[in-house]
Short mmCIF file of C-alpha atoms and ligand atoms in Angstrom, two decimals:
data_model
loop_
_atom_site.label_atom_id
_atom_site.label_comp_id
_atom_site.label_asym_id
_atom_site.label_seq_id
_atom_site.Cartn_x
_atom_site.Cartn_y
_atom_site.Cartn_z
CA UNK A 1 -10.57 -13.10 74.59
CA UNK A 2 -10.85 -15.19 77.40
CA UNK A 3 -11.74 -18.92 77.64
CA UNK A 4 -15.23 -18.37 78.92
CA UNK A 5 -18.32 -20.67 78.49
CA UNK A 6 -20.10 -17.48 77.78
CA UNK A 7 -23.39 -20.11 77.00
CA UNK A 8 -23.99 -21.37 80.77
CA UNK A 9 -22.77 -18.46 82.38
CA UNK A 10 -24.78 -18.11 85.61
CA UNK A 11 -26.24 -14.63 87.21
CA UNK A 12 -23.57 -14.59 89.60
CA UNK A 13 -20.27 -12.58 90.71
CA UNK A 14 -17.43 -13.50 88.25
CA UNK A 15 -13.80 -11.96 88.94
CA UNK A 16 -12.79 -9.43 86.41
CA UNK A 17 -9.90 -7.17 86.78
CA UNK A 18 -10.82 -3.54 88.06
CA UNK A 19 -13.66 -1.89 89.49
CA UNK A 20 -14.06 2.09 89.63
CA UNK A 21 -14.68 4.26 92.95
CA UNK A 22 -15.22 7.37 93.59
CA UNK A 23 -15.69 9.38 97.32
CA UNK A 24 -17.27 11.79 98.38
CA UNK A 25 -16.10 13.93 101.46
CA UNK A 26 -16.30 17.48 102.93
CA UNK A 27 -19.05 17.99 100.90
CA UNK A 28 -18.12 17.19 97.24
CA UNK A 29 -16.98 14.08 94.79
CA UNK A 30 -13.58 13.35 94.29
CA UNK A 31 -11.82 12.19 91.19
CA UNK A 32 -12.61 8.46 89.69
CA UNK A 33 -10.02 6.13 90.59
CA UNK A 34 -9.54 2.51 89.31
CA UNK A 35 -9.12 -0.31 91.69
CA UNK A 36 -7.91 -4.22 91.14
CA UNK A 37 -9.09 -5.14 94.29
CA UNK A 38 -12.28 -6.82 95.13
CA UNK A 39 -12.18 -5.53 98.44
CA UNK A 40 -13.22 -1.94 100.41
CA UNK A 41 -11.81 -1.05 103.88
CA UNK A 42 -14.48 0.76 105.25
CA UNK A 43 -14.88 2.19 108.88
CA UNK A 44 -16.66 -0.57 111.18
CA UNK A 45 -19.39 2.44 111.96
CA UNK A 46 -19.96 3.16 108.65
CA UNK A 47 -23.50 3.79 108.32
CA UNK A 48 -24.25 1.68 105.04
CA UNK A 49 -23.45 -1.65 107.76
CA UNK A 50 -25.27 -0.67 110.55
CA UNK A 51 -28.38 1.69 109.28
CA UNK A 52 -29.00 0.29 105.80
CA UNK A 53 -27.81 3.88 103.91
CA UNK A 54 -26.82 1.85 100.71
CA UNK A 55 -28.54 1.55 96.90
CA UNK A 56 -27.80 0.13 93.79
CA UNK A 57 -28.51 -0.38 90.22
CA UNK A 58 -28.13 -2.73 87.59
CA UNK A 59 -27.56 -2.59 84.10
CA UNK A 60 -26.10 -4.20 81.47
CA UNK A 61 -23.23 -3.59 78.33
CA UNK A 62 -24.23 -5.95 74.93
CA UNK A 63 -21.39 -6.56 72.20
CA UNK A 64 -23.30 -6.25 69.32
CA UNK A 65 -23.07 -7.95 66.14
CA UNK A 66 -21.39 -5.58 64.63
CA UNK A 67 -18.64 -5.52 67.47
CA UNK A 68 -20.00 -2.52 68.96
CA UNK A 69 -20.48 -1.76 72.84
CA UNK A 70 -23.90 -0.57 73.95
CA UNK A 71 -25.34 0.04 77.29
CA UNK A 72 -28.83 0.73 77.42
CA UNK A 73 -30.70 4.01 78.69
CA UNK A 74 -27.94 4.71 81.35
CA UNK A 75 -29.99 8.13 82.48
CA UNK A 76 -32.55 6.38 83.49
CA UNK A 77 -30.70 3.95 86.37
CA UNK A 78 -28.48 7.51 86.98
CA UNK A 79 -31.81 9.16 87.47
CA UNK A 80 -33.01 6.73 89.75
CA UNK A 81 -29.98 6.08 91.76
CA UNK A 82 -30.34 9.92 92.67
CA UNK A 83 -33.81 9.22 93.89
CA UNK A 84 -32.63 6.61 95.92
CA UNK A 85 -30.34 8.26 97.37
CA UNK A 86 -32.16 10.95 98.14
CA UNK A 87 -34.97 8.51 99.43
CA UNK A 88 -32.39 7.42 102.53
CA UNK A 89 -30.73 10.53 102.98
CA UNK A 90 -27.28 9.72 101.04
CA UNK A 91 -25.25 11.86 98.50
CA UNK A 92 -26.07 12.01 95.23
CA UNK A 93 -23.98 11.00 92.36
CA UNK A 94 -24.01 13.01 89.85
CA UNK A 95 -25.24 11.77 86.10
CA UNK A 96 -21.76 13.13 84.52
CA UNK A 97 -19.62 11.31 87.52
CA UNK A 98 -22.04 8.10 86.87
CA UNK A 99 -21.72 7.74 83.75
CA UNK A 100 -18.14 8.55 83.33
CA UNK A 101 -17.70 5.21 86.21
CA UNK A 102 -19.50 2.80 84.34
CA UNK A 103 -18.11 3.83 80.83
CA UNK A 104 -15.07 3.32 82.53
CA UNK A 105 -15.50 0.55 84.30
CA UNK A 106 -16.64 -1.46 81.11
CA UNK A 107 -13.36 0.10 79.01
CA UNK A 108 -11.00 -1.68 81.96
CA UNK A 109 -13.16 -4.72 81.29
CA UNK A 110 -13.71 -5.46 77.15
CA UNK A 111 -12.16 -9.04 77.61
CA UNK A 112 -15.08 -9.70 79.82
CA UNK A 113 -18.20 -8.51 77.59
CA UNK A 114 -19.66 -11.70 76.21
CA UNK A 115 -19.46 -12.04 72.84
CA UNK A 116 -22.89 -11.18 70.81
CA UNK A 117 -25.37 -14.51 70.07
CA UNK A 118 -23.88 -16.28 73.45
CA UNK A 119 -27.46 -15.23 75.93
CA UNK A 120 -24.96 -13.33 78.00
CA UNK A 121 -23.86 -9.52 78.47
CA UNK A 122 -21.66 -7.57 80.99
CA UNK A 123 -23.70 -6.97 84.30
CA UNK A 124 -22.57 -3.24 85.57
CA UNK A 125 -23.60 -3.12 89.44
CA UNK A 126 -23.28 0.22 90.51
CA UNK A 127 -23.53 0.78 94.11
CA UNK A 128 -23.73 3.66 96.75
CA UNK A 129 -23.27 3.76 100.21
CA UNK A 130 -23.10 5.86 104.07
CA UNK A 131 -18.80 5.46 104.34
CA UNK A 132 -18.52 7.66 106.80
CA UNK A 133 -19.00 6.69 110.57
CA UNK A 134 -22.35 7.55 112.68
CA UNK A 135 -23.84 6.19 115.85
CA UNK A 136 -26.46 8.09 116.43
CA UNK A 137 -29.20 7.46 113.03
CA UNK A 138 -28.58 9.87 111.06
CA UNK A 139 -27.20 10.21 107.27
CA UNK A 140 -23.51 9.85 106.70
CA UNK A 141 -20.61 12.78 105.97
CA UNK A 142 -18.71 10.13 103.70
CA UNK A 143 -19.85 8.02 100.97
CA UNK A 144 -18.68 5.64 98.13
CA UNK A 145 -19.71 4.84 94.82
CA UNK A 146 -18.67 2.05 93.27
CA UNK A 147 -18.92 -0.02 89.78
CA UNK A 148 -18.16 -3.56 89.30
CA UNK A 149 -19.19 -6.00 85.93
CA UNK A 150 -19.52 -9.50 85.76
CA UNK A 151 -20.33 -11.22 82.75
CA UNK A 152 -23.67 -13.16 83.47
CA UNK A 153 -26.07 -15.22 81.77
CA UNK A 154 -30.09 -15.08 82.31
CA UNK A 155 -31.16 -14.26 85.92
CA UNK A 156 -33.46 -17.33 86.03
CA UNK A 157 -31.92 -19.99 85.05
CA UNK A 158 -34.47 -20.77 82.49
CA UNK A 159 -33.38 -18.17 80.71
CA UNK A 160 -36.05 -17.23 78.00
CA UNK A 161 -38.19 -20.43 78.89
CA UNK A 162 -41.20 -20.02 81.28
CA UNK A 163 -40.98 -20.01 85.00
CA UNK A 164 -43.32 -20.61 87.67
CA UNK A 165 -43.81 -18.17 90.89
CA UNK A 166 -45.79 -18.23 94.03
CA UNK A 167 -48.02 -15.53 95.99
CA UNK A 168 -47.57 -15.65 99.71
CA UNK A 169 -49.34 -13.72 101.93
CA UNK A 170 -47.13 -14.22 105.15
CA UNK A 171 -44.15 -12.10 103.95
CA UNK A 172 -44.63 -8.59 103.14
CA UNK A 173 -41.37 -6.62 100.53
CA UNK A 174 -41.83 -3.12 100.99
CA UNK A 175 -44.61 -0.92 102.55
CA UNK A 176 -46.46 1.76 101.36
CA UNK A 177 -45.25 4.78 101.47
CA UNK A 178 -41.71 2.88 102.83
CA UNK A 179 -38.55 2.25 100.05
CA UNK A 180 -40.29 -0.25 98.06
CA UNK A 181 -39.92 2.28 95.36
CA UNK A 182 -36.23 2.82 95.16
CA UNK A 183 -33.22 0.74 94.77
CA UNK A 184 -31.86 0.38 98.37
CA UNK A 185 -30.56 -3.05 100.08
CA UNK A 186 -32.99 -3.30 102.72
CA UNK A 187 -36.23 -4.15 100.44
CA UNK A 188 -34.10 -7.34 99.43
CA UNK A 189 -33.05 -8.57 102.36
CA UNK A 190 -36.76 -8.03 103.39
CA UNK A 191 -37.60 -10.24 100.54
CA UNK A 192 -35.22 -13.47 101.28
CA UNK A 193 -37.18 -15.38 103.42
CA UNK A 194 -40.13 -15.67 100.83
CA UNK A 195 -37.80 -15.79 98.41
CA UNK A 196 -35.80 -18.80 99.45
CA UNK A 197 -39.11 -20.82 100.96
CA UNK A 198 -40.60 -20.24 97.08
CA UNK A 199 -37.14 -21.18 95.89
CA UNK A 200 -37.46 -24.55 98.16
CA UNK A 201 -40.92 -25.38 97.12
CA UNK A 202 -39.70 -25.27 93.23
CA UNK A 203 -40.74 -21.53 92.17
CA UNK A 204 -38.47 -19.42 90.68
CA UNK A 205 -39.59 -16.35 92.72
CA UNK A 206 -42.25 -14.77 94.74
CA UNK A 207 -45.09 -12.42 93.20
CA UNK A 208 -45.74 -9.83 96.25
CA UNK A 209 -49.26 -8.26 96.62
CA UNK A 210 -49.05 -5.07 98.01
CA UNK A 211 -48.73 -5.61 101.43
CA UNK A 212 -51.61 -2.79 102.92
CA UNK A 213 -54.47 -4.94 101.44
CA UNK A 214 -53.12 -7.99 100.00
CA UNK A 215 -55.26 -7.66 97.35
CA UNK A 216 -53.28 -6.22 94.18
CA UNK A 217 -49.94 -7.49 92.49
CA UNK A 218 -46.98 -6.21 93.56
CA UNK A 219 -43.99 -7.05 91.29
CA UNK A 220 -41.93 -10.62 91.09
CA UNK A 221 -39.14 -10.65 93.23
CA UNK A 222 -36.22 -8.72 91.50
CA UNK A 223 -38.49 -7.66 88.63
CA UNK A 224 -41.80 -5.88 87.28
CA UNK A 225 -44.79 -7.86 86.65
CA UNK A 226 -46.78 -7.47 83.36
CA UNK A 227 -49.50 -9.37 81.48
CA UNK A 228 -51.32 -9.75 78.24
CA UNK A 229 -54.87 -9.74 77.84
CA UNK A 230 -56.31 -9.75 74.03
CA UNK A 231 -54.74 -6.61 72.51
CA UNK A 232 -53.35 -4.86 75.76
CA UNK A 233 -50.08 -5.11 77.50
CA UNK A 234 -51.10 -4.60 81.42
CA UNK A 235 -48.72 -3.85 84.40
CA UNK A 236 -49.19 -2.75 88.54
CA UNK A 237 -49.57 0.82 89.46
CA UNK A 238 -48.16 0.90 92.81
CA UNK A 239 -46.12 3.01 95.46
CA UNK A 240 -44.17 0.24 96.53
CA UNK A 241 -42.78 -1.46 93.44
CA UNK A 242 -39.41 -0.83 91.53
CA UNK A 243 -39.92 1.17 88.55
CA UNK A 244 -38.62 -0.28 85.96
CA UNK A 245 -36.75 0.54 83.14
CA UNK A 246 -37.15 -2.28 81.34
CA UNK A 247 -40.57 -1.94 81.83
CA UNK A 248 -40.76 1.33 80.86
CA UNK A 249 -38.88 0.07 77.68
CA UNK A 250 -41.60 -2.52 76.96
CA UNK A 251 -44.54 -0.15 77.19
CA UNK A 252 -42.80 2.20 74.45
CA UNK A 253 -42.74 -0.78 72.35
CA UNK A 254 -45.71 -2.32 73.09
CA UNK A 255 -47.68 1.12 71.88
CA UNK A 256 -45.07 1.05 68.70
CA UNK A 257 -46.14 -2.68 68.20
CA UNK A 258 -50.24 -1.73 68.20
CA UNK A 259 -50.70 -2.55 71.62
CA UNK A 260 -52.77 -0.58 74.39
CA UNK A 261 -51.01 -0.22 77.67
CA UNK A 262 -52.53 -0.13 80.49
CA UNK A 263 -50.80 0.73 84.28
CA UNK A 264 -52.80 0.16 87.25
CA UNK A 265 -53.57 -1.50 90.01
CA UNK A 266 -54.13 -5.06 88.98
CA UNK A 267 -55.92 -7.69 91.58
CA UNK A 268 -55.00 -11.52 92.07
CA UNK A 269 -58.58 -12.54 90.49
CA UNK A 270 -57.67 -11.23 87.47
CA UNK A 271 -54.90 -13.54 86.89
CA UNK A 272 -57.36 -15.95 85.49
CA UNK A 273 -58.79 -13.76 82.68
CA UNK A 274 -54.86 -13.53 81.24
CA UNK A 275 -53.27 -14.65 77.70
CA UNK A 276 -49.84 -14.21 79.07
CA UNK A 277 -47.87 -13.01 82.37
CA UNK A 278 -44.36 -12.40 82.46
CA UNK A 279 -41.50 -11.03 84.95
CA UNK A 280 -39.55 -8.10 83.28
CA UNK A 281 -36.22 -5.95 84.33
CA UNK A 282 -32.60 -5.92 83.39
CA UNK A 283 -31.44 -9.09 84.93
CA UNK A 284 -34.74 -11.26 84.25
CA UNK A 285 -34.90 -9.49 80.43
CA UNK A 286 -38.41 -11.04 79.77
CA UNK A 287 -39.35 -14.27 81.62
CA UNK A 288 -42.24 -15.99 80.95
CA UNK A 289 -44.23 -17.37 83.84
CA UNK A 290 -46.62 -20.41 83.59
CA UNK A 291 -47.68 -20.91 86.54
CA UNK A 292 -48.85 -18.92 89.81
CA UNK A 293 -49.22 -20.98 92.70
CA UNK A 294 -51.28 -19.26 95.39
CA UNK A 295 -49.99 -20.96 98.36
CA UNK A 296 -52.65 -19.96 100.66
CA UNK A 297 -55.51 -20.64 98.51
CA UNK A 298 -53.88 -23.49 96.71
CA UNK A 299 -55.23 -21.93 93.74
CA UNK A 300 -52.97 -22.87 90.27
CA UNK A 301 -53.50 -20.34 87.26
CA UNK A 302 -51.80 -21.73 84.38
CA UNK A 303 -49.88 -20.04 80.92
CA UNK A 304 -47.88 -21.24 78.48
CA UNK A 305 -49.82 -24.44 77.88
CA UNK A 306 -47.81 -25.80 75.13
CA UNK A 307 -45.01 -24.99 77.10
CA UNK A 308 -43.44 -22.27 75.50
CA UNK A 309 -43.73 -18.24 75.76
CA UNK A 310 -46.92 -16.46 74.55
CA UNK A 311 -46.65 -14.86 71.17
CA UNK A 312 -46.97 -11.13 72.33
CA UNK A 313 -44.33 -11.73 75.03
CA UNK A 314 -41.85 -13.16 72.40
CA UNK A 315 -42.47 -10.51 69.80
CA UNK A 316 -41.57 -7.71 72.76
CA UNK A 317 -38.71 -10.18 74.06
CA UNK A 318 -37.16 -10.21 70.50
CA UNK A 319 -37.56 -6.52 70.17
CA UNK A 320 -35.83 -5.42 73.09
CA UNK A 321 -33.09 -7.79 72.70
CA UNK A 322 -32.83 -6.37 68.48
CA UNK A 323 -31.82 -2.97 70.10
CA UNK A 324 -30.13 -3.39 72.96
CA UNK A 325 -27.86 -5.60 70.83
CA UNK A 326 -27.81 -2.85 67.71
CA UNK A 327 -29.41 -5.40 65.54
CA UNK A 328 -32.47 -3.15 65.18
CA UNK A 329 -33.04 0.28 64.93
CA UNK A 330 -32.86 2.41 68.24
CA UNK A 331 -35.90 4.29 67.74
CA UNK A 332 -36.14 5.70 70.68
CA UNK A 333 -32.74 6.69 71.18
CA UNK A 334 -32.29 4.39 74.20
CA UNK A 335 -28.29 2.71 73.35
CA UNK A 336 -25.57 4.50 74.43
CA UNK A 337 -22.46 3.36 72.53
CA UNK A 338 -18.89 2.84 74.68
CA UNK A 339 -16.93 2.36 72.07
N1 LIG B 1 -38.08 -4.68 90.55
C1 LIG B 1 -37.05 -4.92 91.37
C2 LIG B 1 -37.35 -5.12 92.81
C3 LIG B 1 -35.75 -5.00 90.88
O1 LIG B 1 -34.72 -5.27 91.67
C4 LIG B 1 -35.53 -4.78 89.50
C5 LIG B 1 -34.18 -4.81 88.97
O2 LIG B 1 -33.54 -3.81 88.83
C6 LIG B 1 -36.62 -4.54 88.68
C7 LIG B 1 -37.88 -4.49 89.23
C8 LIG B 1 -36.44 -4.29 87.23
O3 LIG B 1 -35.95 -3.01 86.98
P1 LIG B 1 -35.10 -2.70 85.71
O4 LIG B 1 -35.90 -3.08 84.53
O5 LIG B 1 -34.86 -1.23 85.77
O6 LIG B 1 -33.85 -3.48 85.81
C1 LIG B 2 -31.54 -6.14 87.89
O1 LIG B 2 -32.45 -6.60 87.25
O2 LIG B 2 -30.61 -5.52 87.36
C2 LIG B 2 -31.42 -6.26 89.31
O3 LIG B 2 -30.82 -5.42 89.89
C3 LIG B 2 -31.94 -7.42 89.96
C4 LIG B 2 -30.97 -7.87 91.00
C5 LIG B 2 -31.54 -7.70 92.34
C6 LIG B 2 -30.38 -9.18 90.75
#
């Protein structure tokens, strides 16, 4: 095992020793091949650098208590990296070839995979993109997909203790109708400069609105919104947000748990009639939020008073967290176990 302060990992790239790629070219995928290098030589007209023909996922591996390797609902971010890549014209990847990579990729890694009861696990960042060389805009013939891991610890640095965001109404994410829905480069990179000013100001991320009528929440930054009202988990319906998996995985359990679930399109007046917010998704896990600043209005609504996450968002949190890490039962089926 390496000597790794598994406890204050950050999100952030850490070297391991091989990565997996995989090409495809004259119309088909090629074999998976193992790399040590961090680097790619790619053609300087490759179309992922100069017309944004790139998506990724993430996902994570857990070392369970019981030493096992589990990574969670793999389909799902397979599924929806073909969607992306349909969404910007790209190759798809193939659910057998994609899994195969990451299953691989985390084998070539083991000494990495935190330890269980550290608050980390092994980040897998599959990523796709145009290889092949265009100068005229249109799709690619050639493209790569690749997986790298990095251990990492909670996304926010507050790990399971509540954040605050801000609304903005000067920055818009994604459009309508645009890629807000899939996993491609360009929505973040659209999302920086909000991103960084709300970093600045003390916030931990921005909470979009959609950006046609500034009127309904979006998501929160790199994650899903959701909130708790009385006896019902609530979350945005909208074209231009992520959907999530983890999301998805919370409003299984929520029903399990009792709770009604309710997606749809949620405005920013109704943040004051809330019991509990929270940001949700594979890097952020659960994070509580207690505080939305509206910068524009000036308006402060306020969770968490006694400083700590809600009750509901906890029970869901700890639930989650029971099977990813095999210490509860996988009702649903969702783990799939490495090894
Ligand atoms: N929304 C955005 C914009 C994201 O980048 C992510 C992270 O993947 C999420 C939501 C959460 O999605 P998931 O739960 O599938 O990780
Ligand atoms: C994730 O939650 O896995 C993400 O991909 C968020 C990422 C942009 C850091």
């Amino acid at each position: 095992m390496e000597n790794i302060d598994w406890k204050s990992l950050p999100f952030a790239y850490f070297k391991t020793d091989y990565n997996v790629r995989c090409y495809y070219r004259n119309g088909k995928w090629g074999k998976i091949e193992t790399s040590s290098s961090e680097y790619i030589n790619i053609h300087m007209a490759a179309t992922c650098l100069h017309y944004g023909q790139e998506a990724f996922e993430g996902m994570k591996a857990f070392r369970g208590e019981d030493g096992k390797i589990r990574i969670f609902r793999w389909e799902e971010n397979a599924k929806r990296m073909q969607r992306s890549a349909d969404g910007i014209m790209m190759a798809e990847v193939p659910a057998e070839i994609f899994k195969k990579s990451i299953v691989k990729a985390i084998r070539l890694n083991t000494k990495h995979i935190p330890p269980f009861g550290e608050g980390a696990a092994l980040y897998l960042r599959p990523l796709l993109i145009g290889s092949g060389p265009q100068v005229g805009v249109k799709p690619a013939d050639e493209y790569l997909f690749l997986v790298f891991v990095s251990p990492v610890g909670p996304y926010f640095k507050e790990g399971f203790s509540p954040v605050k965001v801000q609304i903005s109404r000067d920055y818009d994410r994604a459009a309508p109708r645009g890629t807000g829905s899939i996993k491609v480069g360009g929505n973040y990179a659209a999302g920086m400069k909000a991103g960084k000013r709300a970093h600045d100001e003390g916030f931990a991320t921005v909470l979009f609105l959609d950006s046609k009528e500034q009127k309904y929440l979006d998501e929160a930054g790199p994650a899903n919104f959701f909130a708790i009202k009385g006896n019902t988990y609530v979350t945005p319906k909208s074209d231009s947000i992520l959907p999530s998996i983890t999301n998805m995985s919370l409003m299984t359990l929520a029903e399990d748990m009792g709770y009604k679930v309710e997606r749809r399109p949620i405005t920013a007046d109704e943040l004051s009639e809330f019991d509990e917010v929270g940001a949700c998704g594979t890097a952020a896990v659960i994070s509580p939020i207690k505080l939305i600043n509206d910068r524009d209005t000036g308006k402060n609504y306020e969770y968490c008073k006694d400083g700590k996450a809600g009750p509901v968002s906890t029970k869901l949190y700890n639930r989650l967290k029971a099977i990813q890490e095999g210490t509860a039962e996988d009702k649903f089926g969702w783990n799939y176990i490495v090894e």
